[in-house]
Amino acid sequence: MPAMHTLISCIKAPAKRHLFSTTTLVIAVFCNNCLAAEIDSFSARDAYPSDALSAINSELNRRFNNALKQANKAPSCQPKILYDALRYHLAGEQDKLVGNDIVSQLGQLPNIPTVLVQRKTSVYRDIPIWSGIDLYTGGLGATMRIDNFVIGTDKIGHFLAQGWQYFAETQVQHKGLDEMMHWGEQTEDSYYGFWTTGIYSHADLTANFNGYRFWQRIIAPVSDPLHQFHTPYLACENGQWVKQRNIDMADYIDGAWDEGNNCLEFSSQSIKKSVEENIALLSAHNKQQLNCPIQPQSCQHAVDKYQGYAKDLLQTKCLKQ
């Protein structure tokens, strides 16, 4: 395996972000490609024809294998070429690993069973345009069922794109994981959350964190912050990258990815009140308990899984289960 310092030196550092500048605000409001779509995890929990895990795994492994073929055209195991190829193919053969692009791609694949709730019938229907501009200009993202959890396709975008951001910044800029998790919180406070939808998603942060774990695991699983992974996805043998195991999203996805469990926060009390009233109406209509957390036991599992990181990933209601 190439030395870790070689990996660090060859990953291109991401551009610096100035989160609260006027320019960023303009981009946040008008650039749909820069935003993760909001999803409704409440309105169609019983509408899924099948579990999407197998289809998601198949698609991600297809892209991963294409990246591996490209990387192995190099004369030796070169981490920069490998990571460039992975980012390109996991992004759907696009030059930039943008979460919103991945969201659109997964939502359109016929073999991945998804449900799309329209804003006008969603629990967010009463959020005004000035508080949730992206709900109106970008609409809602698709959701899918994985292991009885309702997961937005946006979470796969967070997993791959923001997970890469966490990984690259820690490797190149030598930032700590805690610092990158704080950056993730700032994005929910601003252009991925409050500024554009009026909604702060702890499930997004959970997907970001697990994406960091995924990228760490490509060739160096000993760095897993939860100490659960011991075999990397790839090993270098005779100058070629050799796949050790397939991607299985069940290694990462849990109930904390479900916004019905890892409860949302809102930019104002009026938005919070309107969403909670709509969830209560939905609960009464469907005769089922939809108040967050819908599955308290999944929160208990998440607290055990994430240990010291739980306080930064789980919303208070979920954390206290």
mmCIF file of C-alpha atoms in Angstrom:
data_model
loop_
_atom_site.group_PDB
_atom_site.id
_atom_site.type_symbol
_atom_site.label_atom_id
_atom_site.label_comp_id
_atom_site.label_asym_id
_atom_site.label_seq_id
_atom_site.Cartn_x
_atom_site.Cartn_y
_atom_site.Cartn_z
ATOM 1 C CA MET A 1 0.000 0.000 0.000
ATOM 2 C CA PRO A 2 1.338 3.500 -0.781
ATOM 3 C CA ALA A 3 2.428 5.430 2.268
ATOM 4 C CA MET A 4 -0.228 7.653 3.853
ATOM 5 C CA HIS A 5 1.913 10.772 3.412
ATOM 6 C CA THR A 6 1.867 10.093 -0.352
ATOM 7 C CA LEU A 7 -1.920 10.029 -0.240
ATOM 8 C CA ILE A 8 -2.002 13.266 1.724
ATOM 9 C CA SER A 9 0.334 15.090 -0.633
ATOM 10 C CA CYS A 10 -1.506 14.186 -3.809
ATOM 11 C CA ILE A 11 -5.137 14.988 -2.936
ATOM 12 C CA LYS A 12 -6.104 18.400 -4.195
ATOM 13 C CA ALA A 13 -7.277 20.627 -1.369
ATOM 14 C CA PRO A 14 -10.883 21.866 -1.742
ATOM 15 C CA ALA A 15 -11.419 25.572 -2.242
ATOM 16 C CA LYS A 16 -11.818 27.615 0.926
ATOM 17 C CA ARG A 17 -15.342 28.502 1.970
ATOM 18 C CA HIS A 18 -16.508 31.765 3.507
ATOM 19 C CA LEU A 19 -19.845 30.632 4.832
ATOM 20 C CA PHE A 20 -21.572 33.856 5.644
ATOM 21 C CA SER A 21 -20.546 36.256 2.875
ATOM 22 C CA THR A 22 -23.087 38.028 0.693
ATOM 23 C CA THR A 23 -21.779 36.063 -2.291
ATOM 24 C CA THR A 24 -22.496 32.772 -0.563
ATOM 25 C CA LEU A 25 -26.022 33.867 0.252
ATOM 26 C CA VAL A 26 -26.696 34.755 -3.394
ATOM 27 C CA ILE A 27 -25.311 31.378 -4.493
ATOM 28 C CA ALA A 28 -27.374 29.575 -1.866
ATOM 29 C CA VAL A 29 -30.597 31.134 -3.077
ATOM 30 C CA PHE A 30 -30.130 30.956 -6.830
ATOM 31 C CA CYS A 31 -27.814 28.006 -7.558
ATOM 32 C CA ASN A 32 -29.803 24.779 -7.393
ATOM 33 C CA ASN A 33 -26.717 22.680 -8.218
ATOM 34 C CA CYS A 34 -25.134 23.891 -4.990
ATOM 35 C CA LEU A 35 -27.968 22.696 -2.780
ATOM 36 C CA ALA A 36 -29.141 19.434 -1.346
ATOM 37 C CA ALA A 37 -32.867 18.853 -1.863
ATOM 38 C CA GLU A 38 -35.124 18.666 1.194
ATOM 39 C CA ILE A 39 -37.197 15.499 1.561
ATOM 40 C CA ASP A 40 -40.426 14.548 3.340
ATOM 41 C CA SER A 41 -39.925 11.433 5.474
ATOM 42 C CA PHE A 42 -43.450 11.509 6.914
ATOM 43 C CA SER A 43 -46.054 11.668 4.150
ATOM 44 C CA ALA A 44 -45.544 8.342 2.356
ATOM 45 C CA ARG A 45 -43.956 5.932 4.815
ATOM 46 C CA ASP A 46 -46.097 3.014 3.625
ATOM 47 C CA ALA A 47 -45.871 3.736 -0.108
ATOM 48 C CA TYR A 48 -42.643 1.910 -0.988
ATOM 49 C CA PRO A 49 -42.964 -1.186 -3.201
ATOM 50 C CA SER A 50 -39.660 -2.705 -2.072
ATOM 51 C CA ASP A 51 -36.445 -2.158 -0.153
ATOM 52 C CA ALA A 52 -33.930 -0.123 -2.175
ATOM 53 C CA LEU A 53 -30.741 -1.403 -0.513
ATOM 54 C CA SER A 54 -29.870 -4.001 -3.144
ATOM 55 C CA ALA A 55 -30.438 -1.557 -6.012
ATOM 56 C CA ILE A 56 -28.390 1.196 -4.353
ATOM 57 C CA ASN A 57 -25.561 -1.235 -3.621
ATOM 58 C CA SER A 58 -25.607 -2.484 -7.206
ATOM 59 C CA GLU A 59 -25.423 1.036 -8.641
ATOM 60 C CA LEU A 60 -22.635 2.205 -6.334
ATOM 61 C CA ASN A 61 -20.579 -0.942 -6.956
ATOM 62 C CA ARG A 62 -21.038 -0.540 -10.714
ATOM 63 C CA ARG A 63 -19.622 2.979 -10.498
ATOM 64 C CA PHE A 64 -16.871 1.866 -8.116
ATOM 65 C CA ASN A 65 -15.794 -0.939 -10.474
ATOM 66 C CA ASN A 66 -15.638 1.460 -13.425
ATOM 67 C CA ALA A 67 -13.416 3.748 -11.365
ATOM 68 C CA LEU A 68 -11.169 0.830 -10.461
ATOM 69 C CA LYS A 69 -10.705 -0.104 -14.130
ATOM 70 C CA GLN A 70 -9.742 3.465 -14.939
ATOM 71 C CA ALA A 71 -7.313 3.758 -12.014
ATOM 72 C CA ASN A 72 -5.606 0.482 -12.935
ATOM 73 C CA LYS A 73 -4.602 1.846 -16.331
ATOM 74 C CA ALA A 74 -1.825 3.637 -14.452
ATOM 75 C CA PRO A 75 1.502 1.763 -14.232
ATOM 76 C CA SER A 76 1.350 1.475 -10.436
ATOM 77 C CA CYS A 77 -0.972 2.058 -7.484
ATOM 78 C CA GLN A 78 -1.273 5.834 -7.460
ATOM 79 C CA PRO A 79 -3.684 7.214 -4.823
ATOM 80 C CA LYS A 80 -4.339 10.501 -6.643
ATOM 81 C CA ILE A 81 -5.369 8.708 -9.831
ATOM 82 C CA LEU A 82 -7.513 6.324 -7.778
ATOM 83 C CA TYR A 83 -9.335 9.067 -5.883
ATOM 84 C CA ASP A 84 -9.822 11.161 -9.023
ATOM 85 C CA ALA A 85 -11.356 8.140 -10.763
ATOM 86 C CA LEU A 86 -13.593 7.323 -7.804
ATOM 87 C CA ARG A 87 -14.862 10.880 -7.556
ATOM 88 C CA TYR A 88 -15.530 11.007 -11.312
ATOM 89 C CA HIS A 89 -17.415 7.725 -11.548
ATOM 90 C CA LEU A 90 -19.285 7.996 -8.245
ATOM 91 C CA ALA A 91 -20.437 11.410 -9.481
ATOM 92 C CA GLY A 92 -21.998 9.726 -12.517
ATOM 93 C CA GLU A 93 -19.077 10.443 -14.866
ATOM 94 C CA GLN A 94 -19.104 14.141 -14.102
ATOM 95 C CA ASP A 95 -16.030 16.171 -13.282
ATOM 96 C CA LYS A 96 -17.303 17.382 -9.926
ATOM 97 C CA LEU A 97 -18.649 15.308 -7.061
ATOM 98 C CA VAL A 98 -21.774 17.403 -6.403
ATOM 99 C CA GLY A 99 -24.378 15.972 -4.068
ATOM 100 C CA ASN A 100 -27.331 17.437 -5.930
ATOM 101 C CA ASP A 101 -26.244 15.765 -9.197
ATOM 102 C CA ILE A 102 -26.130 12.380 -7.474
ATOM 103 C CA VAL A 103 -29.577 13.007 -5.987
ATOM 104 C CA SER A 104 -31.034 13.665 -9.450
ATOM 105 C CA GLN A 105 -29.352 10.608 -10.966
ATOM 106 C CA LEU A 106 -30.530 8.177 -8.300
ATOM 107 C CA GLY A 107 -34.050 9.569 -8.385
ATOM 108 C CA GLN A 108 -34.271 8.876 -12.124
ATOM 109 C CA LEU A 109 -32.917 5.318 -12.225
ATOM 110 C CA PRO A 110 -35.825 2.929 -12.934
ATOM 111 C CA ASN A 111 -34.388 0.073 -10.859
ATOM 112 C CA ILE A 112 -34.257 2.122 -7.635
ATOM 113 C CA PRO A 113 -37.741 2.255 -6.043
ATOM 114 C CA THR A 114 -38.329 5.812 -4.865
ATOM 115 C CA VAL A 115 -41.277 7.996 -3.898
ATOM 116 C CA LEU A 116 -41.507 11.713 -4.621
ATOM 117 C CA VAL A 117 -43.791 13.845 -2.440
ATOM 118 C CA GLN A 118 -44.808 17.192 -3.930
ATOM 119 C CA ARG A 119 -44.265 20.309 -1.848
ATOM 120 C CA LYS A 120 -47.948 21.286 -2.016
ATOM 121 C CA THR A 121 -48.986 18.037 -0.321
ATOM 122 C CA SER A 122 -45.971 17.679 1.976
ATOM 123 C CA VAL A 123 -45.658 18.486 5.663
ATOM 124 C CA TYR A 124 -43.683 21.581 4.542
ATOM 125 C CA ARG A 125 -46.524 23.019 2.468
ATOM 126 C CA ASP A 126 -47.073 25.985 4.795
ATOM 127 C CA ILE A 127 -43.445 27.169 4.854
ATOM 128 C CA PRO A 128 -43.486 30.555 3.065
ATOM 129 C CA ILE A 129 -41.265 31.144 0.049
ATOM 130 C CA TRP A 130 -39.140 33.749 1.833
ATOM 131 C CA SER A 131 -38.241 31.173 4.500
ATOM 132 C CA GLY A 132 -37.800 28.157 2.210
ATOM 133 C CA ILE A 133 -36.894 29.389 -1.270
ATOM 134 C CA ASP A 134 -35.397 26.047 -2.326
ATOM 135 C CA LEU A 135 -38.628 24.202 -1.529
ATOM 136 C CA TYR A 136 -40.241 26.282 -4.273
ATOM 137 C CA THR A 137 -37.437 26.516 -6.841
ATOM 138 C CA GLY A 138 -35.949 23.047 -6.411
ATOM 139 C CA GLY A 139 -38.877 21.076 -5.052
ATOM 140 C CA LEU A 140 -38.506 18.067 -2.778
ATOM 141 C CA GLY A 141 -36.134 15.179 -3.305
ATOM 142 C CA ALA A 142 -37.110 11.525 -3.668
ATOM 143 C CA THR A 143 -37.125 9.076 -0.781
ATOM 144 C CA MET A 144 -36.608 5.323 -0.594
ATOM 145 C CA ARG A 145 -37.057 2.568 1.978
ATOM 146 C CA ILE A 146 -33.950 0.860 3.326
ATOM 147 C CA ASP A 147 -34.366 -1.601 6.203
ATOM 148 C CA ASN A 148 -37.694 -0.081 7.275
ATOM 149 C CA PHE A 149 -36.193 3.429 7.337
ATOM 150 C CA VAL A 150 -37.257 6.214 4.978
ATOM 151 C CA ILE A 151 -34.065 7.661 3.515
ATOM 152 C CA GLY A 152 -33.784 10.565 1.098
ATOM 153 C CA THR A 153 -31.703 10.132 -2.041
ATOM 154 C CA ASP A 154 -30.139 13.405 -0.887
ATOM 155 C CA LYS A 155 -28.458 11.448 1.892
ATOM 156 C CA ILE A 156 -26.413 9.503 -0.673
ATOM 157 C CA GLY A 157 -25.295 12.869 -2.051
ATOM 158 C CA HIS A 158 -24.255 13.974 1.424
ATOM 159 C CA PHE A 159 -22.550 10.616 2.011
ATOM 160 C CA LEU A 160 -20.400 10.858 -1.114
ATOM 161 C CA ALA A 161 -19.867 14.606 -1.619
ATOM 162 C CA GLN A 162 -19.763 16.044 1.885
ATOM 163 C CA GLY A 163 -18.111 12.848 3.126
ATOM 164 C CA TRP A 164 -15.335 13.491 0.603
ATOM 165 C CA GLN A 165 -15.072 17.076 1.851
ATOM 166 C CA TYR A 166 -14.548 15.848 5.414
ATOM 167 C CA PHE A 167 -11.970 13.317 4.244
ATOM 168 C CA ALA A 168 -10.006 15.622 1.943
ATOM 169 C CA GLU A 169 -9.817 18.459 4.453
ATOM 170 C CA THR A 170 -8.567 16.163 7.208
ATOM 171 C CA GLN A 171 -5.945 14.614 4.909
ATOM 172 C CA VAL A 172 -4.725 17.729 3.059
ATOM 173 C CA GLN A 173 -5.313 20.590 5.463
ATOM 174 C CA HIS A 174 -4.708 18.384 8.517
ATOM 175 C CA LYS A 175 -7.947 19.568 10.058
ATOM 176 C CA GLY A 176 -9.466 17.484 12.805
ATOM 177 C CA LEU A 177 -12.655 15.494 12.300
ATOM 178 C CA ASP A 178 -14.308 17.611 15.005
ATOM 179 C CA GLU A 179 -13.506 20.734 12.970
ATOM 180 C CA MET A 180 -15.066 19.257 9.838
ATOM 181 C CA MET A 181 -18.145 18.171 11.772
ATOM 182 C CA HIS A 182 -18.468 21.761 12.947
ATOM 183 C CA TRP A 183 -18.206 22.864 9.302
ATOM 184 C CA GLY A 184 -21.052 20.452 8.507
ATOM 185 C CA GLU A 185 -23.153 22.061 11.234
ATOM 186 C CA GLN A 186 -22.426 25.486 9.726
ATOM 187 C CA THR A 187 -23.684 24.343 6.315
ATOM 188 C CA GLU A 188 -26.980 23.246 7.891
ATOM 189 C CA ASP A 189 -27.125 26.597 9.672
ATOM 190 C CA SER A 190 -26.743 28.289 6.283
ATOM 191 C CA TYR A 191 -26.865 27.211 2.631
ATOM 192 C CA TYR A 192 -27.810 23.521 3.065
ATOM 193 C CA GLY A 193 -30.477 24.274 5.634
ATOM 194 C CA PHE A 194 -31.849 27.363 7.343
ATOM 195 C CA TRP A 195 -31.063 29.848 4.543
ATOM 196 C CA THR A 196 -32.692 27.846 1.767
ATOM 197 C CA THR A 197 -35.369 25.590 3.275
ATOM 198 C CA GLY A 198 -35.881 26.832 6.825
ATOM 199 C CA ILE A 199 -34.912 23.312 7.937
ATOM 200 C CA TYR A 200 -31.838 21.933 9.745
ATOM 201 C CA SER A 201 -31.267 18.215 9.183
ATOM 202 C CA HIS A 202 -29.261 16.163 11.668
ATOM 203 C CA ALA A 203 -29.740 13.211 9.313
ATOM 204 C CA ASP A 204 -27.652 15.121 6.740
ATOM 205 C CA LEU A 205 -24.868 15.405 9.303
ATOM 206 C CA THR A 206 -25.109 11.683 10.017
ATOM 207 C CA ALA A 207 -24.751 10.918 6.299
ATOM 208 C CA ASN A 208 -21.760 13.302 6.067
ATOM 209 C CA PHE A 209 -20.025 11.522 8.946
ATOM 210 C CA ASN A 210 -20.602 8.085 7.464
ATOM 211 C CA GLY A 211 -19.332 9.333 4.113
ATOM 212 C CA TYR A 212 -16.094 10.302 5.832
ATOM 213 C CA ARG A 213 -15.908 6.745 7.159
ATOM 214 C CA PHE A 214 -16.461 5.405 3.625
ATOM 215 C CA TRP A 215 -13.639 7.444 2.100
ATOM 216 C CA GLN A 216 -11.319 6.523 4.978
ATOM 217 C CA ARG A 217 -12.087 2.881 4.322
ATOM 218 C CA ILE A 218 -11.006 2.891 0.659
ATOM 219 C CA ILE A 219 -7.420 1.959 1.562
ATOM 220 C CA ALA A 220 -7.010 2.776 5.277
ATOM 221 C CA PRO A 221 -9.805 1.334 7.467
ATOM 222 C CA VAL A 222 -7.712 1.574 10.623
ATOM 223 C CA SER A 223 -8.705 5.246 10.656
ATOM 224 C CA ASP A 224 -12.417 4.496 11.133
ATOM 225 C CA PRO A 225 -13.543 6.744 14.014
ATOM 226 C CA LEU A 226 -15.946 4.056 15.254
ATOM 227 C CA HIS A 227 -13.313 1.287 14.995
ATOM 228 C CA GLN A 228 -15.760 -1.003 13.177
ATOM 229 C CA PHE A 229 -13.918 -1.549 9.876
ATOM 230 C CA HIS A 230 -10.838 -3.746 9.596
ATOM 231 C CA THR A 231 -10.711 -4.597 5.876
ATOM 232 C CA PRO A 232 -10.227 -1.873 3.247
ATOM 233 C CA TYR A 233 -12.147 -1.853 -0.001
ATOM 234 C CA LEU A 234 -8.883 -1.966 -1.952
ATOM 235 C CA ALA A 235 -5.371 -3.313 -1.581
ATOM 236 C CA CYS A 236 -2.349 -2.756 -3.802
ATOM 237 C CA GLU A 237 -1.023 -6.021 -5.267
ATOM 238 C CA ASN A 238 1.676 -6.155 -7.934
ATOM 239 C CA GLY A 239 1.127 -2.529 -8.850
ATOM 240 C CA GLN A 240 -2.652 -2.860 -9.276
ATOM 241 C CA TRP A 241 -5.589 -1.984 -7.054
ATOM 242 C CA VAL A 242 -7.442 -5.166 -6.104
ATOM 243 C CA LYS A 243 -10.949 -5.080 -4.677
ATOM 244 C CA GLN A 244 -11.227 -6.732 -1.269
ATOM 245 C CA ARG A 245 -14.946 -6.294 -0.693
ATOM 246 C CA ASN A 246 -18.050 -4.740 -2.240
ATOM 247 C CA ILE A 247 -19.756 -1.608 -0.995
ATOM 248 C CA ASP A 248 -22.694 -2.450 1.254
ATOM 249 C CA MET A 249 -24.599 0.621 2.396
ATOM 250 C CA ALA A 250 -25.995 -1.429 5.283
ATOM 251 C CA ASP A 251 -22.574 -0.855 6.870
ATOM 252 C CA TYR A 252 -23.444 2.837 7.108
ATOM 253 C CA ILE A 253 -27.204 3.429 6.973
ATOM 254 C CA ASP A 254 -29.210 3.311 10.197
ATOM 255 C CA GLY A 255 -32.266 4.956 11.710
ATOM 256 C CA ALA A 256 -30.406 8.229 12.262
ATOM 257 C CA TRP A 257 -30.418 8.762 8.467
ATOM 258 C CA ASP A 258 -34.237 8.884 8.672
ATOM 259 C CA GLU A 259 -35.573 12.382 9.391
ATOM 260 C CA GLY A 260 -38.601 10.744 10.954
ATOM 261 C CA ASN A 261 -36.272 9.571 13.738
ATOM 262 C CA ASN A 262 -33.394 12.055 13.784
ATOM 263 C CA CYS A 263 -35.733 14.987 14.214
ATOM 264 C CA LEU A 264 -35.569 18.193 12.199
ATOM 265 C CA GLU A 265 -35.044 21.671 13.570
ATOM 266 C CA PHE A 266 -36.559 24.820 12.091
ATOM 267 C CA SER A 267 -35.463 28.400 11.565
ATOM 268 C CA SER A 268 -38.511 29.837 13.358
ATOM 269 C CA GLN A 269 -41.188 28.810 15.825
ATOM 270 C CA SER A 270 -43.889 29.494 13.240
ATOM 271 C CA ILE A 271 -42.337 27.009 10.788
ATOM 272 C CA LYS A 272 -41.909 24.443 13.565
ATOM 273 C CA LYS A 273 -45.550 24.868 14.575
ATOM 274 C CA SER A 274 -46.866 24.524 11.012
ATOM 275 C CA VAL A 275 -44.834 21.396 10.243
ATOM 276 C CA GLU A 276 -45.741 19.712 13.528
ATOM 277 C CA GLU A 277 -49.434 20.511 12.960
ATOM 278 C CA ASN A 278 -49.260 18.961 9.491
ATOM 279 C CA ILE A 279 -47.579 15.854 10.904
ATOM 280 C CA ALA A 280 -50.325 15.609 13.549
ATOM 281 C CA LEU A 281 -52.998 15.845 10.833
ATOM 282 C CA LEU A 282 -51.212 13.143 8.860
ATOM 283 C CA SER A 283 -50.973 10.918 11.937
ATOM 284 C CA ALA A 284 -54.696 11.253 12.569
ATOM 285 C CA HIS A 285 -55.578 10.614 8.927
ATOM 286 C CA ASN A 286 -53.328 7.547 8.608
ATOM 287 C CA LYS A 287 -54.060 6.316 12.141
ATOM 288 C CA GLN A 288 -50.372 5.846 12.867
ATOM 289 C CA GLN A 289 -47.829 7.445 15.167
ATOM 290 C CA LEU A 290 -45.702 9.845 13.104
ATOM 291 C CA ASN A 291 -44.369 12.122 15.810
ATOM 292 C CA CYS A 292 -40.581 12.228 15.789
ATOM 293 C CA PRO A 293 -38.887 9.970 16.675
ATOM 294 C CA ILE A 294 -41.172 7.499 14.920
ATOM 295 C CA GLN A 295 -38.913 4.557 15.825
ATOM 296 C CA PRO A 296 -37.394 5.344 19.262
ATOM 297 C CA GLN A 297 -35.470 2.074 19.311
ATOM 298 C CA SER A 298 -33.483 3.199 16.259
ATOM 299 C CA CYS A 299 -32.349 6.243 18.218
ATOM 300 C CA GLN A 300 -31.193 4.020 21.060
ATOM 301 C CA HIS A 301 -29.183 2.000 18.543
ATOM 302 C CA ALA A 302 -27.683 5.189 17.072
ATOM 303 C CA VAL A 303 -26.607 6.438 20.502
ATOM 304 C CA ASP A 304 -24.778 3.152 21.058
ATOM 305 C CA LYS A 305 -23.268 3.146 17.562
ATOM 306 C CA TYR A 306 -21.967 6.709 17.470
ATOM 307 C CA GLN A 307 -20.810 6.865 21.094
ATOM 308 C CA GLY A 308 -18.995 10.158 21.704
ATOM 309 C CA TYR A 309 -19.999 11.491 18.282
ATOM 310 C CA ALA A 310 -23.721 11.037 18.980
ATOM 311 C CA LYS A 311 -24.125 14.482 20.547
ATOM 312 C CA ASP A 312 -22.991 16.091 17.275
ATOM 313 C CA LEU A 313 -25.084 13.866 14.985
ATOM 314 C CA LEU A 314 -28.383 13.265 16.760
ATOM 315 C CA GLN A 315 -31.110 15.779 17.469
ATOM 316 C CA THR A 316 -31.954 16.157 21.166
ATOM 317 C CA LYS A 317 -35.164 14.081 21.063
ATOM 318 C CA CYS A 318 -33.340 11.199 19.403
ATOM 319 C CA LEU A 319 -30.310 11.550 21.667
ATOM 320 C CA LYS A 320 -32.444 11.210 24.810
ATOM 321 C CA GLN A 321 -34.245 8.019 23.786
#
